Short mmCIF file of C-alpha atoms in Angstrom, two decimals:
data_model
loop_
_atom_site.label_atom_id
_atom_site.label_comp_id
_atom_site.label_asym_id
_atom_site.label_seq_id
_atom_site.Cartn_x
_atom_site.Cartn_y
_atom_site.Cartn_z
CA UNK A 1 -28.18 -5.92 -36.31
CA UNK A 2 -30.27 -2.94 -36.85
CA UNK A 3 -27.38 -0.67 -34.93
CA UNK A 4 -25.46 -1.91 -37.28
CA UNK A 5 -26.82 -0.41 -40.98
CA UNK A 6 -26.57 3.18 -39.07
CA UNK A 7 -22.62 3.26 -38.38
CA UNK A 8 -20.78 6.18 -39.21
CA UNK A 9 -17.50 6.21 -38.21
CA UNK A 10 -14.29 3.55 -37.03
CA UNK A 11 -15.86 3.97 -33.48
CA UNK A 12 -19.02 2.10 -34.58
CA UNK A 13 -17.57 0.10 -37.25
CA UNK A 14 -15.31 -1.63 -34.36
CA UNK A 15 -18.38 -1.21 -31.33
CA UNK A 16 -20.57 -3.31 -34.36
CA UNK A 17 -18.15 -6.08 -35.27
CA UNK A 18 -18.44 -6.58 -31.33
CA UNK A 19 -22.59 -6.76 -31.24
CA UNK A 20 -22.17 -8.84 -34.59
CA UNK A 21 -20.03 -11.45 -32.87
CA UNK A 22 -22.54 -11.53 -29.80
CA UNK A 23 -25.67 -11.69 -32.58
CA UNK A 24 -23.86 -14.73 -34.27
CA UNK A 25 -23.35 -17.04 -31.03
CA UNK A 26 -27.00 -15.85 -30.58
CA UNK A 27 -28.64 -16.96 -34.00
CA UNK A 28 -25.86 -20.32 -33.64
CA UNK A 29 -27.88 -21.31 -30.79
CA UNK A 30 -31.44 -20.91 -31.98
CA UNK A 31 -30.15 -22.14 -35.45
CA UNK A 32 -31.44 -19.41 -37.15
CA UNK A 33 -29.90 -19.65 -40.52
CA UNK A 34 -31.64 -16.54 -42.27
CA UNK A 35 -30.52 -14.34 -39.52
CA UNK A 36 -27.16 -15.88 -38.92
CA UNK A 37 -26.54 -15.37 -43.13
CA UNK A 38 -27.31 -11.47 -42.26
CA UNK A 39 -25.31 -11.37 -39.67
CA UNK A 40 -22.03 -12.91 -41.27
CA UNK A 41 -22.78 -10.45 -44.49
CA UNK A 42 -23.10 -7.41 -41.99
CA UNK A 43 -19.39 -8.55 -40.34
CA UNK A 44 -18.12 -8.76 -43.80
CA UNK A 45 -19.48 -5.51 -44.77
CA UNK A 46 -17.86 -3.68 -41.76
CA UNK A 47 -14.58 -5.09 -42.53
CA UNK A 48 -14.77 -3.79 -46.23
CA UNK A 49 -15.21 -0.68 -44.82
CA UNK A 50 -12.94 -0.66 -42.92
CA UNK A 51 -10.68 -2.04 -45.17
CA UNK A 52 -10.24 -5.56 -44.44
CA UNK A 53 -11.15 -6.91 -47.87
CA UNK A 54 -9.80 -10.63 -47.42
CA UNK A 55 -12.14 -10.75 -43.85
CA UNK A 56 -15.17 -9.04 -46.22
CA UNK A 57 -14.57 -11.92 -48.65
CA UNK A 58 -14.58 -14.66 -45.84
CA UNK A 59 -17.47 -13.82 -44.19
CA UNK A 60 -19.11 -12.80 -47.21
CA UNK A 61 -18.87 -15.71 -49.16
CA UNK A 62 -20.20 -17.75 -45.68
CA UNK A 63 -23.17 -15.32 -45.28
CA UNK A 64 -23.96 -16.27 -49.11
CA UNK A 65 -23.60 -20.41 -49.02
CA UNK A 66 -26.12 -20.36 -46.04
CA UNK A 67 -28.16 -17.76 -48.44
CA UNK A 68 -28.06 -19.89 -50.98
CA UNK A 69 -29.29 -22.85 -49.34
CA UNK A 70 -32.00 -21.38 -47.74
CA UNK A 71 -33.16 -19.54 -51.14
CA UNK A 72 -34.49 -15.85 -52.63
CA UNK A 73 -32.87 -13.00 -53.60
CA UNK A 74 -34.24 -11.07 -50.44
CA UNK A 75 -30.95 -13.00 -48.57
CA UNK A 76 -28.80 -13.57 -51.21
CA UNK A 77 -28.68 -10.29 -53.08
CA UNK A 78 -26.52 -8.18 -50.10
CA UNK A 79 -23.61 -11.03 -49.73
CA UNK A 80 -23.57 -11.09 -53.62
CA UNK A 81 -23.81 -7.37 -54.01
CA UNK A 82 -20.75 -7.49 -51.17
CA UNK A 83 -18.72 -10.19 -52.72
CA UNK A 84 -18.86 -8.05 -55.75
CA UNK A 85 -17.47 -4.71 -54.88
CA UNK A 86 -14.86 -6.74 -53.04
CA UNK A 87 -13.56 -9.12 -55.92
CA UNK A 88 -13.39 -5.30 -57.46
CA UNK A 89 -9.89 -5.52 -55.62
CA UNK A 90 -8.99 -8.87 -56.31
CA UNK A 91 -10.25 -10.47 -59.39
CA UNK A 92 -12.26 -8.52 -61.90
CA UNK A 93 -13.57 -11.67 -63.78
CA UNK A 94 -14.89 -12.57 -60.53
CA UNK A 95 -16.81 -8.93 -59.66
CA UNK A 96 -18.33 -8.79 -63.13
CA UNK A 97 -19.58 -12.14 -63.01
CA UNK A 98 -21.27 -11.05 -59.36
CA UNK A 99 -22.08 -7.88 -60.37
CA UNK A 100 -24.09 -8.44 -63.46
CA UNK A 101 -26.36 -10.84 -61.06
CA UNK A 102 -26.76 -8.05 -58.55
CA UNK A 103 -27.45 -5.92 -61.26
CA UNK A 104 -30.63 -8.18 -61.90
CA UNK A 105 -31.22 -8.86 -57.91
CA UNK A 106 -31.44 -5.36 -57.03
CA UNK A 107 -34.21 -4.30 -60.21
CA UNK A 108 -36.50 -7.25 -59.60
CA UNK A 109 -36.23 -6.99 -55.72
CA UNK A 110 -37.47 -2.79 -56.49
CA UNK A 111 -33.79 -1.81 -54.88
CA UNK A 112 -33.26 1.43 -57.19
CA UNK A 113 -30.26 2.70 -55.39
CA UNK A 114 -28.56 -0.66 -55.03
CA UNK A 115 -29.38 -1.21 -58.47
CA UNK A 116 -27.53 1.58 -59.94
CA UNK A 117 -24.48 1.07 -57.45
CA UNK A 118 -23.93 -2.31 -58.75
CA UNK A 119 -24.02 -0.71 -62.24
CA UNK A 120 -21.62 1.51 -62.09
CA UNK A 121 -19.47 -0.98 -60.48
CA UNK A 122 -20.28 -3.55 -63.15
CA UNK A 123 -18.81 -0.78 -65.81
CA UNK A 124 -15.43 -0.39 -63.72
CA UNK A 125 -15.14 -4.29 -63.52
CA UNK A 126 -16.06 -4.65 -67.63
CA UNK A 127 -13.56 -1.73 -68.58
CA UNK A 128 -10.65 -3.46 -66.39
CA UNK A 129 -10.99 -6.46 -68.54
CA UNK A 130 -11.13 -4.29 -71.73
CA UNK A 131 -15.02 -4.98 -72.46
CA UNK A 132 -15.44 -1.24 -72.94
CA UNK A 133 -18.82 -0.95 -75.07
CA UNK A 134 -19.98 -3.44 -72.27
CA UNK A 135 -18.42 -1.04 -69.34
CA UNK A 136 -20.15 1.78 -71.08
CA UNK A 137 -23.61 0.27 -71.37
CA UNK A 138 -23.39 -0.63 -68.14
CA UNK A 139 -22.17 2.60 -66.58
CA UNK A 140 -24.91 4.53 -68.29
CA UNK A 141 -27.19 2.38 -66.66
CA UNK A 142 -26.17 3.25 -63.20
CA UNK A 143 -25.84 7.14 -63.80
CA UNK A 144 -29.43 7.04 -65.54
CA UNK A 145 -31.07 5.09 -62.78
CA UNK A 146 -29.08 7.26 -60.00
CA UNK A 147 -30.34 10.62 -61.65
CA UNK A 148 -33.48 9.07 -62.07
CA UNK A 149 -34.42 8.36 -58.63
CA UNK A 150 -32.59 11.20 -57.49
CA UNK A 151 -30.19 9.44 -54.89
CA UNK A 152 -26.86 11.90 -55.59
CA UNK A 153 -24.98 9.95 -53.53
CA UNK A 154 -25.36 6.68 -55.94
CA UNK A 155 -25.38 9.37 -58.85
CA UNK A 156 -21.83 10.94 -57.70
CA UNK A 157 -20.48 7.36 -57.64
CA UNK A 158 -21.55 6.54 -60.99
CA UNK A 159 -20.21 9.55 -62.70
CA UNK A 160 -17.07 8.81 -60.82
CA UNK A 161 -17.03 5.45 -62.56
CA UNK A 162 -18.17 6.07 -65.75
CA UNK A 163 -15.58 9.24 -65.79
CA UNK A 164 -13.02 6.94 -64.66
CA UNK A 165 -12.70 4.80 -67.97
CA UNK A 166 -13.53 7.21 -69.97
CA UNK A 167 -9.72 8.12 -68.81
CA UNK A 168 -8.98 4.39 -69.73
CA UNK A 169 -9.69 4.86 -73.26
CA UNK A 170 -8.34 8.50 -73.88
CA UNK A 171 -11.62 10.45 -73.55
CA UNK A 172 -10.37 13.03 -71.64
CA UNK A 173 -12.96 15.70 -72.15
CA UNK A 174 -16.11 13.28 -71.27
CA UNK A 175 -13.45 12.10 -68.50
CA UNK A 176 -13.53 15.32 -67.36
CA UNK A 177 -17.20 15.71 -67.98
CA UNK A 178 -18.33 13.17 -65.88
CA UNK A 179 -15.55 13.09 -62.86
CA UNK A 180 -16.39 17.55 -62.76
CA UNK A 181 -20.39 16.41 -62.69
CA UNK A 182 -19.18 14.01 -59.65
CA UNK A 183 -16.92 16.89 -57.94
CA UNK A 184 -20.08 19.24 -57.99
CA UNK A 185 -22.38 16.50 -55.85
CA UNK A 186 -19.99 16.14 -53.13
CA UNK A 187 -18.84 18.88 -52.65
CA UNK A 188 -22.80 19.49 -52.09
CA UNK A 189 -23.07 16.66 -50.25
CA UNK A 190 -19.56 17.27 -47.88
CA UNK A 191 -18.82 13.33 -48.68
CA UNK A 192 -14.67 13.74 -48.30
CA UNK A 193 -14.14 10.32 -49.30
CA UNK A 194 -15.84 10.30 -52.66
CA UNK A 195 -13.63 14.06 -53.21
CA UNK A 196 -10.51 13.02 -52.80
CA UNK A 197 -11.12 9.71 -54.72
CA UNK A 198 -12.56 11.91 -57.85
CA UNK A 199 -9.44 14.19 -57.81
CA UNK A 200 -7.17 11.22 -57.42
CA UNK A 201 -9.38 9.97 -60.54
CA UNK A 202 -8.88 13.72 -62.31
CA UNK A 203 -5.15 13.53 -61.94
CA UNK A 204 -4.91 10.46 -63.40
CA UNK A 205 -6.89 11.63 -66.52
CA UNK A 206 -4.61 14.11 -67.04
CA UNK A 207 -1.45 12.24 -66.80
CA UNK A 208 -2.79 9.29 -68.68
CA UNK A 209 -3.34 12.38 -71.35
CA UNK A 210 0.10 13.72 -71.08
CA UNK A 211 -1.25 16.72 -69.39
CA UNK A 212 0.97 16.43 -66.44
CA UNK A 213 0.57 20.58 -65.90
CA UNK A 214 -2.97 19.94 -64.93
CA UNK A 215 -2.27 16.32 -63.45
CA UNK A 216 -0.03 17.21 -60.50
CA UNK A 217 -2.51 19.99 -58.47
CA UNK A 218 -5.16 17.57 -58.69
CA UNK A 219 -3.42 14.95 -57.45
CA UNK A 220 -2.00 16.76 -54.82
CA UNK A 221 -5.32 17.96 -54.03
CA UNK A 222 -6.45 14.11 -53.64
CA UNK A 223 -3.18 13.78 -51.39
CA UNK A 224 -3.98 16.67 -49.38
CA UNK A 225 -7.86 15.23 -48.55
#
């Protein structure tokens, strides 16, 4: 289990979902049911990174019904905090409902980074249902706890977020603002994924603006990455 929160790359991803299925017969047998409820959200967490949302949302929602009749927020705040950033894909409703309790998991459980992840996410889910002075409250939360404790990964992500509906309502300079702040940590940081989802995000700012001059580069820059 431990191997598992350290993965890097596919090649670990796939080696972990192999240990995980080994740890699960294992905590099965000594009918361990905090351990097995970590175990099932660690397989759904590899599969969301990997991409497999619908296996993230099975195993997920298992990891959280044993959670959840065992009790605390210690087990069930990662498959809720998981179930969250996955219904991101599938059912907004769903995400923000998740989110907002995640929101409250991570601060009383002392999780700063967490807490501020689920934030930002919170705003994305809020400002796809249209709930924009809720998305924004929420979003702010996330970038001022990220810049707060200083974690730029968590901060990148929430200015990524934030700068992302900002788009949605036809800010375009605090769009800009926010997704240019963003650019400037990873490109620090060398995190790939985060840069070509922020110029992906920057294109799309521009051509929801009209701007399509300035829209195409950066979203063949996002492309490109």
């Amino acid at each position: 289990l431990k191997l598992t929160t350290v993965a890097s790359n596919r090649e670990h991803f796939e080696r972990d979902l192999a240990n995980l299925e080994e740890a699960r017969l294992l905590a099965e047998a000594l009918d361990h049911k905090p351990r097995l409820s970590q175990i099932l959200y660690w397989i759904g967490r590899t599969h969301y990174v990997l991409g497999g949302f619908d296996l993230g949302i099975e195993y997920g929602e298992k990891s959280l019904a044993i959670a959840e009749s065992v009790g605390g927020d210690n087990l069930t705040a990662p498959p809720v905090n998981l179930l969250g950033r996955l219904h991101n894909f599938t059912d907004p409703k769903i995400a923000a409902e998740l989110l907002a309790r995640s929101v409250e998991q991570m601060h009383a459980l002392g999780n700063r980074i967490e807490e501020a992840g689920a934030a930002g996410l919170l705003g994305w889910s809020y400002a796809v249902l249209g709930r924009f002075p809720e998305a924004m409250q929420a979003a702010d939360h996330g970038v001022e706890v990220a810049d707060k404790i200083g974690h730029l990964p968590t901060l990148a992500a929430c200015l990524h977020y934030r700068g992302q509906f900002h788009s949605f309502l036809g800010n375009l300079e605090a769009s800009l603002r926010d997704l240019g702040a963003a650019l400037d940590l990873v490109e620090e940081s060398g995190d790939v994924f985060r840069k070509y989802i922020i110029y992906g995000c920057r294109g799309d700012a521009y051509r929801l603006a009209g701007d399509f001059q300035h829209a195409v580069p950066e979203l063949t820059k996002s492309v490109d990455l």
